[in-house]
mmCIF file of C-alpha atoms and ligand atoms in Angstrom:
data_model
loop_
_atom_site.group_PDB
_atom_site.id
_atom_site.type_symbol
_atom_site.label_atom_id
_atom_site.label_comp_id
_atom_site.label_asym_id
_atom_site.label_seq_id
_atom_site.Cartn_x
_atom_site.Cartn_y
_atom_site.Cartn_z
ATOM 1 C CA MET A 1 0.157 -27.683 -26.076
ATOM 2 C CA LYS A 2 -0.707 -25.467 -22.793
ATOM 3 C CA LYS A 3 -0.064 -22.281 -22.461
ATOM 4 C CA LYS A 4 3.618 -21.562 -19.349
ATOM 5 C CA VAL A 5 2.452 -19.858 -16.243
ATOM 6 C CA LEU A 6 5.122 -18.323 -13.754
ATOM 7 C CA VAL A 7 4.499 -17.428 -10.256
ATOM 8 C CA THR A 8 6.950 -15.810 -8.723
ATOM 9 C CA ARG A 9 6.308 -15.900 -5.129
ATOM 10 C CA ALA A 10 4.052 -18.549 -2.792
ATOM 11 C CA VAL A 11 0.826 -18.637 -4.055
ATOM 12 C CA PHE A 12 -2.562 -20.667 -2.475
ATOM 13 C CA ASP A 13 -2.853 -24.258 -3.320
ATOM 14 C CA GLU A 14 -6.293 -23.087 -4.325
ATOM 15 C CA THR A 15 -4.360 -19.954 -7.584
ATOM 16 C CA LEU A 16 -1.761 -23.525 -8.897
ATOM 17 C CA ALA A 17 -5.198 -25.133 -9.273
ATOM 18 C CA TYR A 18 -7.084 -22.599 -10.491
ATOM 19 C CA LEU A 19 -3.932 -21.821 -12.583
ATOM 20 C CA ALA A 20 -2.864 -25.869 -13.646
ATOM 21 C CA GLN A 21 -6.890 -26.239 -15.189
ATOM 22 C CA HIS A 22 -5.844 -23.682 -18.291
ATOM 23 C CA PHE A 23 -1.892 -23.563 -18.186
ATOM 24 C CA GLU A 24 1.463 -25.761 -17.367
ATOM 25 C CA VAL A 25 2.768 -23.736 -14.086
ATOM 26 C CA ALA A 26 6.352 -23.135 -12.475
ATOM 27 C CA SER A 27 5.262 -21.972 -8.696
ATOM 28 C CA ASN A 28 8.326 -20.588 -6.918
ATOM 29 C CA GLN A 29 6.444 -22.036 -3.266
ATOM 30 C CA ALA A 30 9.826 -21.855 -1.264
ATOM 31 C CA ASP A 31 9.171 -17.457 -1.769
ATOM 32 C CA GLU A 32 12.538 -16.881 -2.033
ATOM 33 C CA LYS A 33 12.498 -13.119 -4.026
ATOM 34 C CA TYR A 34 13.952 -13.820 -7.016
ATOM 35 C CA SER A 35 16.784 -11.392 -8.364
ATOM 36 C CA PRO A 36 16.230 -9.164 -11.545
ATOM 37 C CA ALA A 37 18.762 -11.763 -13.608
ATOM 38 C CA GLU A 38 17.691 -14.863 -12.342
ATOM 39 C CA LEU A 39 13.378 -13.244 -12.803
ATOM 40 C CA ALA A 40 15.418 -12.883 -16.460
ATOM 41 C CA VAL A 41 15.963 -16.486 -16.824
ATOM 42 C CA ARG A 42 12.856 -18.522 -15.709
ATOM 43 C CA LEU A 43 10.671 -16.099 -16.741
ATOM 44 C CA LYS A 44 12.069 -17.121 -20.978
ATOM 45 C CA GLY A 45 9.519 -19.554 -22.607
ATOM 46 C CA MET A 46 7.323 -18.236 -20.589
ATOM 47 C CA ASP A 47 3.260 -16.385 -22.013
ATOM 48 C CA ALA A 48 2.623 -14.738 -18.778
ATOM 49 C CA ALA A 49 3.271 -14.140 -15.037
ATOM 50 C CA LEU A 50 1.272 -13.814 -11.308
ATOM 51 C CA ILE A 51 4.095 -11.563 -9.935
ATOM 52 C CA SER A 52 4.031 -9.213 -5.968
ATOM 53 C CA SER A 53 5.440 -6.152 -5.700
ATOM 54 C CA THR A 54 8.783 -6.798 -4.841
ATOM 55 C CA ASP A 55 9.449 -7.994 -8.619
ATOM 56 C CA ARG A 56 10.281 -4.759 -10.554
ATOM 57 C CA VAL A 57 9.138 -5.132 -14.110
ATOM 58 C CA ASP A 58 10.747 -3.120 -16.890
ATOM 59 C CA ASP A 59 11.909 -2.549 -20.521
ATOM 60 C CA SER A 60 16.178 -4.305 -19.228
ATOM 61 C CA LEU A 61 13.559 -7.321 -17.972
ATOM 62 C CA LEU A 62 11.006 -7.598 -21.011
ATOM 63 C CA SER A 63 13.756 -7.157 -23.906
ATOM 64 C CA ARG A 64 14.847 -10.157 -22.337
ATOM 65 C CA CYS A 65 11.966 -12.386 -21.997
ATOM 66 C CA PRO A 66 9.928 -11.885 -26.056
ATOM 67 C CA GLY A 67 7.677 -14.354 -26.103
ATOM 68 C CA LEU A 68 5.644 -12.890 -22.445
ATOM 69 C CA LYS A 69 1.973 -11.817 -23.002
ATOM 70 C CA ALA A 70 1.116 -10.437 -19.634
ATOM 71 C CA VAL A 71 2.324 -9.645 -15.699
ATOM 72 C CA CYS A 72 -0.475 -10.277 -13.523
ATOM 73 C CA SER A 73 0.139 -8.589 -10.264
ATOM 74 C CA PHE A 74 -1.160 -9.902 -6.760
ATOM 75 C CA SER A 75 -1.051 -6.120 -5.425
ATOM 76 C CA VAL A 76 -4.020 -3.007 -6.543
ATOM 77 C CA GLY A 77 -0.297 -0.927 -6.575
ATOM 78 C CA TYR A 78 1.650 -0.826 -10.122
ATOM 79 C CA ASN A 79 4.340 1.561 -9.222
ATOM 80 C CA HIS A 80 6.901 -2.089 -9.561
ATOM 81 C CA ILE A 81 5.492 -1.484 -13.277
ATOM 82 C CA ASP A 82 6.501 -0.136 -16.329
ATOM 83 C CA LEU A 83 4.050 0.545 -18.039
ATOM 84 C CA GLY A 84 5.178 2.386 -20.547
ATOM 85 C CA ALA A 85 7.096 -0.547 -21.130
ATOM 86 C CA CYS A 86 4.610 -2.897 -21.353
ATOM 87 C CA THR A 87 2.767 -1.344 -23.973
ATOM 88 C CA ARG A 88 6.269 -1.251 -26.274
ATOM 89 C CA HIS A 89 7.099 -4.785 -25.234
ATOM 90 C CA GLY A 90 3.263 -5.839 -25.766
ATOM 91 C CA VAL A 91 2.553 -6.891 -22.477
ATOM 92 C CA MET A 92 -0.784 -6.563 -20.865
ATOM 93 C CA ALA A 93 -0.473 -5.374 -17.203
ATOM 94 C CA THR A 94 -2.694 -6.643 -14.548
ATOM 95 C CA ASN A 95 -3.013 -5.572 -11.242
ATOM 96 C CA THR A 96 -6.421 -6.430 -8.035
ATOM 97 C CA PRO A 97 -8.153 -3.809 -7.676
ATOM 98 C CA GLY A 98 -11.414 -3.152 -5.383
ATOM 99 C CA VAL A 99 -10.878 -6.739 -3.026
ATOM 100 C CA LEU A 100 -8.230 -5.650 -0.638
ATOM 101 C CA THR A 101 -10.172 -2.066 -0.064
ATOM 102 C CA ASP A 102 -11.871 -3.079 3.107
ATOM 103 C CA SER A 103 -8.493 -4.060 4.563
ATOM 104 C CA VAL A 104 -6.746 -2.107 4.027
ATOM 105 C CA ALA A 105 -9.483 0.250 5.325
ATOM 106 C CA ASP A 106 -9.343 -1.899 8.679
ATOM 107 C CA PHE A 107 -5.897 -1.052 8.648
ATOM 108 C CA ALA A 108 -5.390 2.511 7.944
ATOM 109 C CA VAL A 109 -7.845 2.076 11.365
ATOM 110 C CA CYS A 110 -6.053 0.160 13.816
ATOM 111 C CA LEU A 111 -2.255 1.236 12.021
ATOM 112 C CA THR A 112 -3.941 4.964 13.367
ATOM 113 C CA LEU A 113 -5.359 3.634 17.175
ATOM 114 C CA ALA A 114 -2.164 1.335 18.179
ATOM 115 C CA THR A 115 -0.278 4.973 17.530
ATOM 116 C CA CYS A 116 -2.399 7.658 19.005
ATOM 117 C CA ARG A 117 -2.604 4.775 22.119
ATOM 118 C CA ARG A 118 1.032 3.630 21.955
ATOM 119 C CA LEU A 119 -0.121 -0.726 21.929
ATOM 120 C CA THR A 120 3.295 -1.607 20.681
ATOM 121 C CA GLU A 121 4.843 1.484 22.583
ATOM 122 C CA SER A 122 2.903 -0.245 25.977
ATOM 123 C CA GLU A 123 3.341 -3.574 25.081
ATOM 124 C CA ALA A 124 7.167 -3.584 24.555
ATOM 125 C CA MET A 125 7.417 -1.884 28.967
ATOM 126 C CA LEU A 126 4.943 -4.905 29.680
ATOM 127 C CA ARG A 127 7.274 -7.239 27.824
ATOM 128 C CA ARG A 128 10.641 -5.881 29.988
ATOM 129 C CA GLY A 129 8.749 -6.147 33.081
ATOM 130 C CA GLU A 130 8.713 -2.988 33.584
ATOM 131 C CA TRP A 131 4.863 -2.220 34.131
ATOM 132 C CA LYS A 132 4.379 -1.309 37.872
ATOM 133 C CA GLY A 133 1.012 -1.288 38.487
ATOM 134 C CA THR A 134 -1.008 1.693 36.722
ATOM 135 C CA HIS A 135 -0.141 5.148 36.296
ATOM 136 C CA LEU A 136 -2.481 8.348 36.028
ATOM 137 C CA LYS A 137 -0.023 10.113 34.417
ATOM 138 C CA GLU A 138 1.554 7.240 31.562
ATOM 139 C CA LEU A 139 1.628 6.326 28.259
ATOM 140 C CA LEU A 140 -0.928 8.575 26.950
ATOM 141 C CA GLY A 141 -1.911 9.713 24.440
ATOM 142 C CA MET A 142 -3.797 10.889 21.518
ATOM 143 C CA ASP A 143 -8.167 9.990 20.823
ATOM 144 C CA LEU A 144 -9.343 9.540 17.859
ATOM 145 C CA HIS A 145 -12.329 10.050 18.326
ATOM 146 C CA HIS A 146 -13.704 13.337 17.032
ATOM 147 C CA ALA A 147 -10.026 14.571 15.764
ATOM 148 C CA ALA A 148 -10.069 15.437 12.771
ATOM 149 C CA VAL A 149 -8.341 12.949 10.015
ATOM 150 C CA GLY A 150 -7.017 14.750 6.762
ATOM 151 C CA ILE A 151 -7.195 11.504 4.457
ATOM 152 C CA CYS A 152 -4.419 12.093 1.203
ATOM 153 C CA GLY A 153 -5.085 10.631 -1.810
ATOM 154 C CA PHE A 154 -9.357 9.732 -1.829
ATOM 155 C CA GLY A 155 -9.608 6.680 -4.138
ATOM 156 C CA ARG A 156 -11.388 3.327 -3.537
ATOM 157 C CA ILE A 157 -9.419 2.513 -0.301
ATOM 158 C CA GLY A 158 -9.668 6.416 1.261
ATOM 159 C CA GLN A 159 -12.901 7.157 0.691
ATOM 160 C CA VAL A 160 -14.154 4.062 2.475
ATOM 161 C CA ILE A 161 -11.470 4.976 5.273
ATOM 162 C CA ALA A 162 -13.745 8.099 5.667
ATOM 163 C CA ARG A 163 -16.651 6.106 6.416
ATOM 164 C CA ARG A 164 -14.684 3.574 9.000
ATOM 165 C CA LEU A 165 -13.564 6.515 10.210
ATOM 166 C CA LYS A 166 -17.295 8.334 10.531
ATOM 167 C CA GLY A 167 -18.568 6.343 13.731
ATOM 168 C CA PHE A 168 -15.479 7.930 15.752
ATOM 169 C CA GLU A 169 -16.694 10.568 14.540
ATOM 170 C CA ALA A 170 -13.867 12.466 13.185
ATOM 171 C CA ARG A 171 -13.883 15.303 11.347
ATOM 172 C CA ILE A 172 -12.167 14.189 7.773
ATOM 173 C CA LEU A 173 -10.491 16.855 4.847
ATOM 174 C CA TYR A 174 -9.829 14.530 2.615
ATOM 175 C CA CYS A 175 -6.890 16.360 -1.075
ATOM 176 C CA THR A 176 -6.923 14.202 -3.716
ATOM 177 C CA ARG A 177 -6.326 15.454 -7.741
ATOM 178 C CA HIS A 178 -9.896 14.874 -8.941
ATOM 179 C CA ARG A 179 -12.059 16.246 -6.283
ATOM 180 C CA LEU A 180 -15.777 14.831 -5.214
ATOM 181 C CA ALA A 181 -18.693 15.354 -6.401
ATOM 182 C CA PRO A 182 -20.535 17.868 -3.992
ATOM 183 C CA GLU A 183 -23.083 14.735 -3.678
ATOM 184 C CA ARG A 184 -20.529 12.639 -2.995
ATOM 185 C CA GLU A 185 -18.622 15.165 -0.350
ATOM 186 C CA ARG A 186 -22.124 15.629 2.118
ATOM 187 C CA GLU A 187 -22.745 11.513 1.487
ATOM 188 C CA LEU A 188 -19.108 10.918 2.965
ATOM 189 C CA SER A 189 -19.395 13.798 5.420
ATOM 190 C CA VAL A 190 -15.879 15.085 3.977
ATOM 191 C CA ALA A 191 -14.263 18.930 2.748
ATOM 192 C CA PHE A 192 -11.985 19.356 0.290
ATOM 193 C CA ALA A 193 -9.075 21.105 1.340
ATOM 194 C CA ALA A 194 -5.736 21.744 -0.133
ATOM 195 C CA LYS A 195 -2.784 19.701 0.967
ATOM 196 C CA ASP A 196 -1.168 22.754 3.092
ATOM 197 C CA GLU A 197 -3.967 23.505 4.692
ATOM 198 C CA LEU A 198 -5.171 20.113 5.597
ATOM 199 C CA LEU A 199 -1.750 19.499 6.920
ATOM 200 C CA ARG A 200 -1.933 23.100 8.548
ATOM 201 C CA GLN A 201 -5.278 21.753 10.155
ATOM 202 C CA SER A 202 -5.629 17.726 11.162
ATOM 203 C CA ASP A 203 -4.589 15.342 14.177
ATOM 204 C CA ILE A 204 -3.931 13.237 11.815
ATOM 205 C CA VAL A 205 -3.026 12.415 8.621
ATOM 206 C CA ILE A 206 -3.520 9.614 6.526
ATOM 207 C CA LEU A 207 -1.211 8.242 3.387
ATOM 208 C CA ILE A 208 -2.875 6.264 0.895
ATOM 209 C CA LEU A 209 -1.992 7.946 -2.377
ATOM 210 C CA PRO A 210 -0.293 5.960 -5.454
ATOM 211 C CA TYR A 211 3.406 6.190 -5.343
ATOM 212 C CA THR A 212 4.163 8.466 -8.564
ATOM 213 C CA PRO A 213 7.344 10.323 -9.278
ATOM 214 C CA GLU A 214 5.151 12.835 -8.763
ATOM 215 C CA THR A 215 4.017 11.602 -5.245
ATOM 216 C CA HIS A 216 7.702 11.166 -4.823
ATOM 217 C CA HIS A 217 8.283 12.383 -1.112
ATOM 218 C CA TYR A 218 4.859 13.768 -0.686
ATOM 219 C CA ILE A 219 5.416 14.315 3.199
ATOM 220 C CA GLY A 220 9.039 15.161 3.357
ATOM 221 C CA ALA A 221 10.768 18.090 5.977
ATOM 222 C CA ARG A 222 8.931 20.991 4.971
ATOM 223 C CA GLU A 223 5.536 19.524 5.251
ATOM 224 C CA LEU A 224 5.849 18.064 8.336
ATOM 225 C CA GLY A 225 6.958 21.998 8.921
ATOM 226 C CA LEU A 226 3.386 22.573 8.430
ATOM 227 C CA MET A 227 1.829 19.558 11.018
ATOM 228 C CA LYS A 228 0.860 20.290 14.070
ATOM 229 C CA ARG A 229 3.799 19.385 16.839
ATOM 230 C CA SER A 230 1.160 16.696 18.245
ATOM 231 C CA ALA A 231 -0.012 15.494 15.124
ATOM 232 C CA VAL A 232 -0.111 12.036 14.079
ATOM 233 C CA LEU A 233 1.105 11.012 10.896
ATOM 234 C CA ILE A 234 -0.170 7.381 9.183
ATOM 235 C CA ASN A 235 1.856 6.006 5.931
ATOM 236 C CA VAL A 236 -0.229 3.117 4.615
ATOM 237 C CA ALA A 237 0.464 3.519 0.962
ATOM 238 C CA ARG A 238 2.935 2.968 -0.300
ATOM 239 C CA GLY A 239 7.174 3.637 0.734
ATOM 240 C CA GLY A 240 8.318 6.789 -1.152
ATOM 241 C CA VAL A 241 6.127 8.467 -0.513
ATOM 242 C CA VAL A 242 7.362 9.658 3.056
ATOM 243 C CA ASP A 243 11.078 10.871 2.798
ATOM 244 C CA ASP A 244 12.425 8.603 5.817
ATOM 245 C CA ALA A 245 15.451 10.654 7.083
ATOM 246 C CA ALA A 246 13.268 13.551 7.377
ATOM 247 C CA LEU A 247 10.642 12.098 9.336
ATOM 248 C CA ILE A 248 12.531 10.373 11.500
ATOM 249 C CA GLU A 249 14.437 14.293 12.201
ATOM 250 C CA ALA A 250 11.063 15.455 13.513
ATOM 251 C CA LEU A 251 9.887 12.212 15.264
ATOM 252 C CA LYS A 252 13.591 13.007 16.808
ATOM 253 C CA ALA A 253 12.916 16.111 17.576
ATOM 254 C CA ARG A 254 8.814 15.879 18.120
ATOM 255 C CA ARG A 255 8.625 18.404 14.952
ATOM 256 C CA ILE A 256 5.221 16.254 15.107
ATOM 257 C CA TRP A 257 3.807 13.545 17.673
ATOM 258 C CA ALA A 258 3.807 10.510 17.063
ATOM 259 C CA ALA A 259 3.676 7.484 13.496
ATOM 260 C CA GLY A 260 2.640 4.654 12.270
ATOM 261 C CA LEU A 261 4.430 3.170 9.187
ATOM 262 C CA ASP A 262 2.912 -0.235 6.888
ATOM 263 C CA VAL A 263 5.774 0.635 4.007
ATOM 264 C CA TYR A 264 9.039 2.385 3.281
ATOM 265 C CA GLU A 265 11.388 3.135 1.291
ATOM 266 C CA ASN A 266 14.085 0.462 0.284
ATOM 267 C CA GLU A 267 11.762 -2.056 1.525
ATOM 268 C CA PRO A 268 12.089 -4.637 3.304
ATOM 269 C CA LYS A 269 15.271 -3.181 4.308
ATOM 270 C CA LEU A 270 14.184 0.033 7.181
ATOM 271 C CA ASP A 271 16.115 2.653 8.079
ATOM 272 C CA PRO A 272 17.652 1.480 11.258
ATOM 273 C CA GLY A 273 16.606 5.220 12.574
ATOM 274 C CA LEU A 274 13.473 4.373 12.383
ATOM 275 C CA LEU A 275 13.700 1.229 14.891
ATOM 276 C CA ALA A 276 15.466 3.159 17.483
ATOM 277 C CA LEU A 277 12.495 5.326 17.681
ATOM 278 C CA THR A 278 9.417 5.232 20.603
ATOM 279 C CA ASN A 279 6.795 7.444 18.753
ATOM 280 C CA LEU A 280 6.660 5.270 15.883
ATOM 281 C CA VAL A 281 4.487 2.620 15.838
ATOM 282 C CA LEU A 282 5.809 -0.083 12.653
ATOM 283 C CA SER A 283 4.525 -3.323 10.569
ATOM 284 C CA PRO A 284 5.830 -4.733 7.811
ATOM 285 C CA HIS A 285 3.739 -3.690 4.565
ATOM 286 C CA ILE A 286 -0.156 -5.977 5.481
ATOM 287 C CA ALA A 287 -1.986 -3.756 5.213
ATOM 288 C CA SER A 288 -4.305 -5.827 2.866
ATOM 289 C CA ALA A 289 -2.864 -9.457 4.568
ATOM 290 C CA SER A 290 -5.956 -10.847 5.829
ATOM 291 C CA GLU A 291 -6.221 -14.433 5.133
ATOM 292 C CA PRO A 292 -9.100 -14.025 3.247
ATOM 293 C CA THR A 293 -8.447 -10.631 1.164
ATOM 294 C CA ARG A 294 -5.345 -12.232 0.200
ATOM 295 C CA GLN A 295 -6.314 -15.234 -1.522
ATOM 296 C CA ALA A 296 -9.345 -12.983 -3.102
ATOM 297 C CA MET A 297 -6.106 -10.564 -4.824
ATOM 298 C CA ALA A 298 -4.503 -14.399 -6.189
ATOM 299 C CA MET A 299 -7.446 -15.077 -6.771
ATOM 300 C CA THR A 300 -8.317 -12.247 -8.910
ATOM 301 C CA ALA A 301 -4.744 -12.164 -10.464
ATOM 302 C CA ALA A 302 -4.964 -16.046 -11.444
ATOM 303 C CA ARG A 303 -8.608 -14.572 -13.522
ATOM 304 C CA ASN A 304 -6.793 -11.528 -14.784
ATOM 305 C CA CYS A 305 -3.968 -14.480 -16.311
ATOM 306 C CA VAL A 306 -6.570 -16.349 -17.590
ATOM 307 C CA ALA A 307 -8.480 -13.866 -18.954
ATOM 308 C CA ALA A 308 -5.392 -12.207 -20.561
ATOM 309 C CA LEU A 309 -4.356 -15.630 -22.267
ATOM 310 C CA THR A 310 -7.597 -16.420 -23.259
ATOM 311 C CA THR A 311 -9.461 -13.450 -24.876
ATOM 312 C CA GLY A 312 -6.451 -10.883 -24.282
ATOM 313 C CA ASP A 313 -9.206 -8.703 -22.827
ATOM 314 C CA PRO A 314 -8.672 -9.597 -18.823
ATOM 315 C CA PRO A 315 -10.918 -7.108 -16.353
ATOM 316 C CA ASN A 316 -8.335 -5.067 -14.923
ATOM 317 C CA LEU A 317 -5.356 -4.675 -17.095
ATOM 318 C CA LEU A 318 -3.881 -1.288 -16.184
ATOM 319 C CA ASN A 319 -2.286 -0.472 -20.202
ATOM 320 C CA ALA A 320 -5.589 -0.633 -22.449
ATOM 321 C CA ASP A 321 -3.107 1.406 -25.068
ATOM 322 C CA VAL A 322 -2.342 -2.734 -25.920
ATOM 323 C CA LEU A 323 -4.829 -4.099 -26.965
ATOM 324 C CA LYS A 324 -4.869 -1.458 -29.973
ATOM 325 C CA GLN A 325 -1.607 -1.921 -30.450
ATOM 326 C CA LYS A 326 -2.777 -5.733 -31.156
ATOM 327 C CA ALA A 327 -6.417 -4.627 -32.871
HETATM 328 C C1 DGY B 401 -1.109 -4.142 -2.714
HETATM 329 O O1 DGY B 401 -1.359 -4.547 -3.049
HETATM 330 O O2 DGY B 401 -0.730 -2.543 -3.329
HETATM 331 C C2 DGY B 401 -0.107 -3.645 -1.294
HETATM 332 O O3 DGY B 401 -0.028 -3.070 -0.532
HETATM 333 C C3 DGY B 401 0.707 -5.520 -1.499
HETATM 334 O O4 DGY B 401 1.358 -5.098 -2.280
#
């Protein structure tokens, strides 16, 4: 008998066709987000699930799905999965590292430029029919070229952002838990700085660090107070890394100059205070959303799922300790 797999959100036909070669597949092509209670019901009798970053996997869910052997997220971030709970329940958890690195790095540069050059504010003015022709002093922005850019979080994506910014002749500072080897720093032309120093020195701060209890409100009122008044803050990491309420206050008071956000606390609900600000560029968590990259993310999750249920050793396993348990 074929094993059963649930796909919790809409995916590509190719992904479903690939999964169907191996499993009996139930999918949610209508793309309505399941509530935790509904997800538990739909997971009954399933051997594995392809999930998105909008699905919370924790003790409460797993205790209601005893047959589940794997949860394969089509995301690189995995703060929605309680790995300890997965291990306790003997469930393998996987993510999709690598395949979205370049697209997220491209988008980080895109959001930085849009924010520095006031792109959405300019477009809104045009659409309102308020443009009276070019004025020397109108809609003046900031330059990315030759700016001091601080990158917080310097894993795969942070390092590719640094490579992109070399083309803008930016001076790059970075901070991360594990400092790079000196040769790698030289190769990337980047300098390590402690968090507070980076915030003080940077014209632009880009956040691309994982969301964990330690990085909750990594940028709050204190940190915003350390930044230059002319600074720009970009968040392509996760909501919750920035204290949205503190950011709203800082942008209102022009404590920093502008911000660009792709992620929010309490997604998909946005604090109405964000919507009222003109010195803020907003996008709906689309940093990885290029067609080829989203295809690759879905296929990576599907391959993880096939490996989990056949060899029991998926390539992007997040909780390797679960295998020891099974041995
Ligand atoms: C990721 O892969 O983590 C993206 O943010 C999509 O959730």
